[in-house]
Amino acid sequence: MGKVTGFLEIEREEPRYEPASDRIRHFGEFTVPMSEGRVVDQAARCMDCGIPFCHGDTGCPVNNQIPDWNDLVYNGDWEEAARNLHSTNNFPEFTGRICPAPCEEACTLNLEDTPVAIKTVEQAIADRAIRSGWVKPQLPKAKTGKSVAIVGSGPAGLAAAQQLARAGHDVHVYEREPKAGGLMRYGIPDFKMEKDHIDFRVSQMEAEGVTFHYGVNVGVNTPLTDLQQKHDAVLLAGGSEKPRDVDAEGTHFNGVHFAMPFLVQQNRRLGGEDVSEEIQLTAAGKHVVVVGGGDTASDCVGTSFRQGAIAVTQLDVRAQPPELENKLTNWPNWAVKMRTSSSQAEGAIREFAAGTMKIIGNAKGQVTGVECARVDRKRQPIAGTEFIIKADLVLLAIGFAHPIHEGMLTELGAQLDKRGNLFADTLSYKTTVPKVYAAGDMRRGQSLVVWAIREGRQAARSIDFDLMGKTDLPR
């Protein structure tokens, strides 16, 4: 905990943002960091709540010891706070930026809608640790002689790779793209997390002995069997990339795209990669309609504004949620309530209970609009509520169904679960093929970065135990 009476004396405070009119003119991070003293004040609000729901599975998938490092920050021991934070989370500067903070939803003070600003303190600790040089490569005491292949360098793959390298294994990460990071690099916009944070961790991991192989698309230009033959264990952490399609006619028109190619191309541009040979996906000077109500849709909204969209409308098939949840029925779980992302606050028009009936185009094959209708509780269209929204660009952002089966998973031939994900339990993380493991979105379906880090760490522990007969790695 922090100060005994801190929660009574100090108001909740979060970092402020640059004004929307300023931040949409660039793609960089726009959060204005809080001073050390103000962060200490926020840590001081952590109360002696008896049962800290914030760091159980309900609040924090990686089980961050939140009251402990809040107390350490309050008492001025930032370095020990950083050690504590890194003991459960390999990449707190990632989660401090892009995690939706279910820990704050589970905070006891959220019963009064004033939870401790946990995410703010976490990012402050992580950034200070890196800035102060406290985050260094951790070399193993001895090498085990065992070799592990990891397919995919998203948060699950990176977390597993770092844990296994520190246990002394020879770790090789195989990545399809030119750089590491997975959707953290190519899907999440720079205005939410700049990519130098990923570059720092990759450099740290290389110093710890991890070898990265880029441009290797396992199952396409490299057989999975090659990895199985060369390594003692293989962990598949390739993510969930099969997009869900809109059940409406007209998706063939020019100007209708899935969200991820749109986001990926912009991240490639900013990362200095050559996209000149690709069809240029840009919102500049266009009326944009984003279909979907989640984080990916919000990222499309923010990216569209920064590219120079005239107007952005976001369609959400769900009914508009209440401003506040019923604490007695929801807390400490994640609640359905009205939430406005920073991107939506930049000027998006939000349409709730809006079903996408048809995408409209002209004789030249170019999209011109989206025909919508209000829907009932069962998401069925209500007669007489139809309306049309002008659109020059339509982005489909309604989530991901499961990992891509063609290629690697077809070659593997392992059991899938009923949703089409690669089957593995959460104790062993073993697939039904010997010496092949699965973790992250490829196993659990689309989820949060913090869940991927948890699964990568736990899969690493299972692999280490199977290879060595014992393990010191935490779950």
Coordinates of N, CA and C in Angstrom, one line a residue, residues 10 80 155 218 328 353 387 397 441 460-461:
I10 N -5.9 12.6 -1.4 CA -5.3 12.9 -2.7 C -6.4 12.5 -3.8
E80 N 14.0 -0.4 -6.6 CA 13.4 -1.7 -6.1 C 12.0 -1.9 -6.7
P155 N 4.2 -10.2 -28.4 CA 4.4 -10.2 -26.9 C 4.6 -11.5 -26.3
V218 N 7.2 -19.3 -41.5 CA 7.2 -20.7 -41.3 C 5.9 -21.3 -41.9
L328 N -22.5 -3.2 -7.9 CA -22.8 -4.4 -7.1 C -22.9 -5.6 -7.9
A353 N -25.8 0.7 -32.0 CA -27.0 -0.1 -32.5 C -27.1 0.0 -34.0
F387 N -30.6 4.0 -43.0 CA -30.0 5.3 -43.3 C -28.6 5.0 -44.0
A397 N -13.3 -3.6 -39.2 CA -12.6 -3.8 -37.9 C -13.4 -4.5 -36.9
D441 N -2.3 -15.4 -28.6 CA -3.5 -15.3 -29.4 C -3.7 -16.5 -30.3
A460 N 7.0 -20.7 -21.4 CA 8.5 -20.9 -21.2 C 8.8 -21.7 -20.0
R461 N 8.0 -21.6 -18.9 CA 8.2 -22.4 -17.7 C 8.0 -23.9 -18.0

